[in-house]
mmCIF file of C-alpha atoms in Angstrom:
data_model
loop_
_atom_site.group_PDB
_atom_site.id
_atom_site.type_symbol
_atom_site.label_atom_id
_atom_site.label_comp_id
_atom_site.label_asym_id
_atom_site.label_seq_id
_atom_site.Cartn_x
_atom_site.Cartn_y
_atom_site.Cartn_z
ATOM 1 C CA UNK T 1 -174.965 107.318 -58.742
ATOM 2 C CA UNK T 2 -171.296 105.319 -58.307
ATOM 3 C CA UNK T 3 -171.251 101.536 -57.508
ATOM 4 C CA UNK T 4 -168.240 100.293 -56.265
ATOM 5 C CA UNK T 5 -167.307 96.730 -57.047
ATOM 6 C CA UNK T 6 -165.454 94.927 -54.452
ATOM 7 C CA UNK T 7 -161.966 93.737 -55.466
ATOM 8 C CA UNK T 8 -161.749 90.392 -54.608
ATOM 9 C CA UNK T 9 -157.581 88.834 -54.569
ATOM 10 C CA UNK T 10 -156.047 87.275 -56.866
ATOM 11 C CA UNK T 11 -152.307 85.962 -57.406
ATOM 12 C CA UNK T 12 -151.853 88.561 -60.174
ATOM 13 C CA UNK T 13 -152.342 90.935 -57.287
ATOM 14 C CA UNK T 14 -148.539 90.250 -57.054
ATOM 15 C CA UNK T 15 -146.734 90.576 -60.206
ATOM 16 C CA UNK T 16 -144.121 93.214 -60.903
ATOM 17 C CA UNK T 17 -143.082 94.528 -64.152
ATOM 18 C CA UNK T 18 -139.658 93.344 -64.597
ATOM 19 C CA UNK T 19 -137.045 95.812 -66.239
ATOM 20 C CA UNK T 20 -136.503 92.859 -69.189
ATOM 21 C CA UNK T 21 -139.407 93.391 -71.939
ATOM 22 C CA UNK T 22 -142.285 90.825 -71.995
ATOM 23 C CA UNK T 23 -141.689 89.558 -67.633
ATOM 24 C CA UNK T 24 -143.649 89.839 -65.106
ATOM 25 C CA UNK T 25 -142.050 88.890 -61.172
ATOM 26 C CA UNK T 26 -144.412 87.419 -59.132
ATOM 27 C CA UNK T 27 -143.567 88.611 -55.486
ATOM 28 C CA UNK T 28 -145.074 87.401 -52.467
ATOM 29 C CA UNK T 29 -144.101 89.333 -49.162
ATOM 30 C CA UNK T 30 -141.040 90.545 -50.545
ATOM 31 C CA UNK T 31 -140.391 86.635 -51.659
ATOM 32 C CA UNK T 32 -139.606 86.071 -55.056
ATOM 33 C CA UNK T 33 -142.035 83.225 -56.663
ATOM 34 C CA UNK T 34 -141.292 83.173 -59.855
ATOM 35 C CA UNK T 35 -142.070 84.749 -63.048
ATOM 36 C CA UNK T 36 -144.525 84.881 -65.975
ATOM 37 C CA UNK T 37 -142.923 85.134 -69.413
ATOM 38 C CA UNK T 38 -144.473 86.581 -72.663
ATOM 39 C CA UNK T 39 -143.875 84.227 -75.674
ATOM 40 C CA UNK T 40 -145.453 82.550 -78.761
ATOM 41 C CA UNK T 41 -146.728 78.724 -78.358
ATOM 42 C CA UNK T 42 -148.035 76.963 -81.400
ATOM 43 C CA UNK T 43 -147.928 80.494 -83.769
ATOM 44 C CA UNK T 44 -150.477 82.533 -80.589
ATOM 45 C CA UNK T 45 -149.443 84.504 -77.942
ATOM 46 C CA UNK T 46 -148.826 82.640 -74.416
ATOM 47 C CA UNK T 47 -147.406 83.391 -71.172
ATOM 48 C CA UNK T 48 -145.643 80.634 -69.108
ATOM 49 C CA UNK T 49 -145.073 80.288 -65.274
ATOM 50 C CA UNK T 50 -141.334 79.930 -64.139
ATOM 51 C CA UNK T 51 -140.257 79.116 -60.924
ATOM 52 C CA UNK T 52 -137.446 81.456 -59.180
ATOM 53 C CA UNK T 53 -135.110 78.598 -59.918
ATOM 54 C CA UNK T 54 -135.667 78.403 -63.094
ATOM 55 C CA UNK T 55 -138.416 75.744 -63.611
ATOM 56 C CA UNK T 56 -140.825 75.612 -65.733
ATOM 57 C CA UNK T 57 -144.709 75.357 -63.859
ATOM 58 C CA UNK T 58 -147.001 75.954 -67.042
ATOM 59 C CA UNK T 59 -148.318 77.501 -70.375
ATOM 60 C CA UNK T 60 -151.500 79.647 -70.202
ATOM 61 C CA UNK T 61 -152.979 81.639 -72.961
ATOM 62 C CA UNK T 62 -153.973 84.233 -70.340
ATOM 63 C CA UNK T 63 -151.292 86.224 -67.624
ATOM 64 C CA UNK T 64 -153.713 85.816 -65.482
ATOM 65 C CA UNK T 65 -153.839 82.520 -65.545
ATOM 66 C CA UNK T 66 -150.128 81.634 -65.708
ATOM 67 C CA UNK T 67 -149.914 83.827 -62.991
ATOM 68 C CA UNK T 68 -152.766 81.453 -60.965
ATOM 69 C CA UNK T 69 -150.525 78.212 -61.974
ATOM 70 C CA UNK T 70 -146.885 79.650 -60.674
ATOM 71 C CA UNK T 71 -149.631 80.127 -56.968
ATOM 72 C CA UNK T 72 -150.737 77.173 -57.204
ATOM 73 C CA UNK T 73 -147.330 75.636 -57.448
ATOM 74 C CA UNK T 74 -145.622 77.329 -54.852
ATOM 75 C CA UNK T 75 -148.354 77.046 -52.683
ATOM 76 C CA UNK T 76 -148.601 73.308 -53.265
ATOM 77 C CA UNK T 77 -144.894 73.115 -52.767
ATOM 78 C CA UNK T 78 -144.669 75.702 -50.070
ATOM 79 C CA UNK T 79 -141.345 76.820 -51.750
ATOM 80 C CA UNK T 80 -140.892 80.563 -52.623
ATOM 81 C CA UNK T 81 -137.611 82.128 -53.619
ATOM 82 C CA UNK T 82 -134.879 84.237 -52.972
ATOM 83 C CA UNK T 83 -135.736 86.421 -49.939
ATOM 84 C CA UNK T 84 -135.212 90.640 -50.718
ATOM 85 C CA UNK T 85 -134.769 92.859 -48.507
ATOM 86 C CA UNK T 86 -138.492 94.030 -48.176
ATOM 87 C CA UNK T 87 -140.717 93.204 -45.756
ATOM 88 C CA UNK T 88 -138.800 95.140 -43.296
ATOM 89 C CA UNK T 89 -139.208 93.748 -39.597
ATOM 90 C CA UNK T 90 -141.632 95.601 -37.853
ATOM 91 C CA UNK T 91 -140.044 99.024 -35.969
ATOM 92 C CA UNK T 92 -140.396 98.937 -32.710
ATOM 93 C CA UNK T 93 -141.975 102.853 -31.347
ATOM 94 C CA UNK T 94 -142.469 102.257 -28.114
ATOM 95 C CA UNK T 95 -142.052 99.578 -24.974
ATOM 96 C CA UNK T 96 -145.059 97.314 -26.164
ATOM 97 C CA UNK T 97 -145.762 99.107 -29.735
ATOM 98 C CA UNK T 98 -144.686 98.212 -33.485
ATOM 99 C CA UNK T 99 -145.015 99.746 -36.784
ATOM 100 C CA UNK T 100 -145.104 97.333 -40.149
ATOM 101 C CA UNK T 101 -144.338 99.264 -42.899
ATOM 102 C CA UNK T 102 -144.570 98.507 -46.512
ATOM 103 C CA UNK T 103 -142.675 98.263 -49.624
ATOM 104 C CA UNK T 104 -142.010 101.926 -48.425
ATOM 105 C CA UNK T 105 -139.836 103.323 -45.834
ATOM 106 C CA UNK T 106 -142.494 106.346 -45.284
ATOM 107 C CA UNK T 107 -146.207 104.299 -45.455
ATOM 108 C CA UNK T 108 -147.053 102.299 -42.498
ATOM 109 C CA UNK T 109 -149.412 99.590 -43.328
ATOM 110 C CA UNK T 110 -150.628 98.712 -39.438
ATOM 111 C CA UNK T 111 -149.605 98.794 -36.008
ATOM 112 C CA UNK T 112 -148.804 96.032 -33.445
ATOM 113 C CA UNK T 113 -149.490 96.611 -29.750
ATOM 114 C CA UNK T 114 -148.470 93.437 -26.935
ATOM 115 C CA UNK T 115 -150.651 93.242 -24.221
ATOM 116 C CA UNK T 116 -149.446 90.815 -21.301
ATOM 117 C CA UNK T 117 -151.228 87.776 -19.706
ATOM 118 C CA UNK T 118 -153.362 88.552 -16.639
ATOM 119 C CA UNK T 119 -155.743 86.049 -15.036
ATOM 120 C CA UNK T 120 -158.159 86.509 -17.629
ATOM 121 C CA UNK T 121 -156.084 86.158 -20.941
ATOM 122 C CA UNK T 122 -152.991 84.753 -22.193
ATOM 123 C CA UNK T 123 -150.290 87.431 -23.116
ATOM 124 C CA UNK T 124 -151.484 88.241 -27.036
ATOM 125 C CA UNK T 125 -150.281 91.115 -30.382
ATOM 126 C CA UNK T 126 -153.058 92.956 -31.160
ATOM 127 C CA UNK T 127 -152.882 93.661 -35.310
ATOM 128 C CA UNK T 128 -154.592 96.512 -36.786
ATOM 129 C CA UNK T 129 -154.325 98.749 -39.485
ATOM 130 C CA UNK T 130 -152.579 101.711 -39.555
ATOM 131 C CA UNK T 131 -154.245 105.474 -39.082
ATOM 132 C CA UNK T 132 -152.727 108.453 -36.718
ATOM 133 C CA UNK T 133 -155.991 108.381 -35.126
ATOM 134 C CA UNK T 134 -156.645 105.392 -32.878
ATOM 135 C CA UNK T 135 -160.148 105.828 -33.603
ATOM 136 C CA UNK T 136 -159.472 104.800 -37.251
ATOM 137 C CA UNK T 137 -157.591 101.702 -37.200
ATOM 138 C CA UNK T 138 -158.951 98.997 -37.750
ATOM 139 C CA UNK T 139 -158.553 95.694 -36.202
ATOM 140 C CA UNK T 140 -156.925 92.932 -37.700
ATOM 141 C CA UNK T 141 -156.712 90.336 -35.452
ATOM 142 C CA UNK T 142 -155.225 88.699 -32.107
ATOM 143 C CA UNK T 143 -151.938 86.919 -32.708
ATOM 144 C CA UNK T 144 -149.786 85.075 -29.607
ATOM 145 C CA UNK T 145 -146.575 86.133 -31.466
ATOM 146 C CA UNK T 146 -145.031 89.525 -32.578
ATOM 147 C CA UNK T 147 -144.204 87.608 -36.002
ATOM 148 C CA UNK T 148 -147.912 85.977 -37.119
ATOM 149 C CA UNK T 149 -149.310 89.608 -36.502
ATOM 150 C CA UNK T 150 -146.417 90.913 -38.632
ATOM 151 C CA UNK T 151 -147.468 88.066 -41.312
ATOM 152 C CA UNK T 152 -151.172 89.080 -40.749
ATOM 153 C CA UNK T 153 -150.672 92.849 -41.610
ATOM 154 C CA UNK T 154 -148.807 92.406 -44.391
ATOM 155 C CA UNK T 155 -151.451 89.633 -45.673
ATOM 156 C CA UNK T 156 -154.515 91.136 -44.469
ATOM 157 C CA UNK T 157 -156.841 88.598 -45.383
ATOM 158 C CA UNK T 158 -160.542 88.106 -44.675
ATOM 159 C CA UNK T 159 -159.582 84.537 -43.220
ATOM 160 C CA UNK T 160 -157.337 85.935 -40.805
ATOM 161 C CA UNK T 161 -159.503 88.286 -39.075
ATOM 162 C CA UNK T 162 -160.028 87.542 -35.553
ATOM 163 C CA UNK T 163 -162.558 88.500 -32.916
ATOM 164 C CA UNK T 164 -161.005 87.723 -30.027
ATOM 165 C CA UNK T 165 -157.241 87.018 -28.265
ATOM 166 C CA UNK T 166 -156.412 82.829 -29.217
ATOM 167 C CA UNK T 167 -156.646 81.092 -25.616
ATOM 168 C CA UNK T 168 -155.109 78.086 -27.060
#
């Protein structure tokens, strides 16, 4: 019989091997946080949190853990980095349809659809995940701009999830 244990996020989710030996980049929707550096504090191994600028966050004995700090910080500070060129704007297929894609010009991660206000409902973006069958996808959530659905795909949190369109 095979269990499978759910995978439950964390920052380290994010890091990148860096080409130079002993770096890790810590990349958050094609954002640039910072990095985790391999080192030696005190004669033992320790990694330390650097900001994109070039601050230093923290020491941590663990990666994952340095990793956690450099989150913390740029969450707490809401600053990020320098912005790459990835994650691409969504492509638009069709008169009221988008495709996000990934980190990859050939894997869609979901699909956008705009459906205008009536008398019932505000205009909304529809976010689901991404399958050639309609049948398949998934929903994400209800968004009342093109861009938070965008955010939402690429995220794909539990938190985010919504069951109906926002009436705010």
């Amino acid at each position: 019989m095979f269990y499978c244990m759910p995978h439950h996020w964390r920052p380290s989710d994010h890091l990148e091997r860096s080409p130079q030996p002993g770096v890790w980049l810590l990349v958050r929707r094609g954002t640039r946080v910072g990095s985790v550096e391999y080192g030696r504090v005190r004669g033992q191994q320790a990694f330390r949190g650097v900001t994109a600028g070039g601050d230093l966050v923290g020491y941590a004995w663990s990666i994952e853990r340095a990793c956690d700090r450099l989150w913390d910080w740029s969450v707490r500070t809401a600053r990020g980095g320098i912005m790459t060129a990835w994650p691409w704007p969504p492509i638009q297929v069709s008169e009221m349809e988008w495709v996000v894609m990934r980190n990859s010009p050939s894997q869609p991660k979901g699909a956008v659809r705009f459906f205008p206000a009536t008398a019932e409902h505000p205009a909304y973006y529809r976010a689901t995940t991404w399958s050639i069958r309609q049948s398949d996808q998934l929903l994400i959530g209800y968004y009342p701009t093109l861009d938070l659905a965008d955010a939402a795909i690429l995220e794909d949190p539990p938190g985010r999830i919504a069951h109906g369109p926002d009436r705010r």
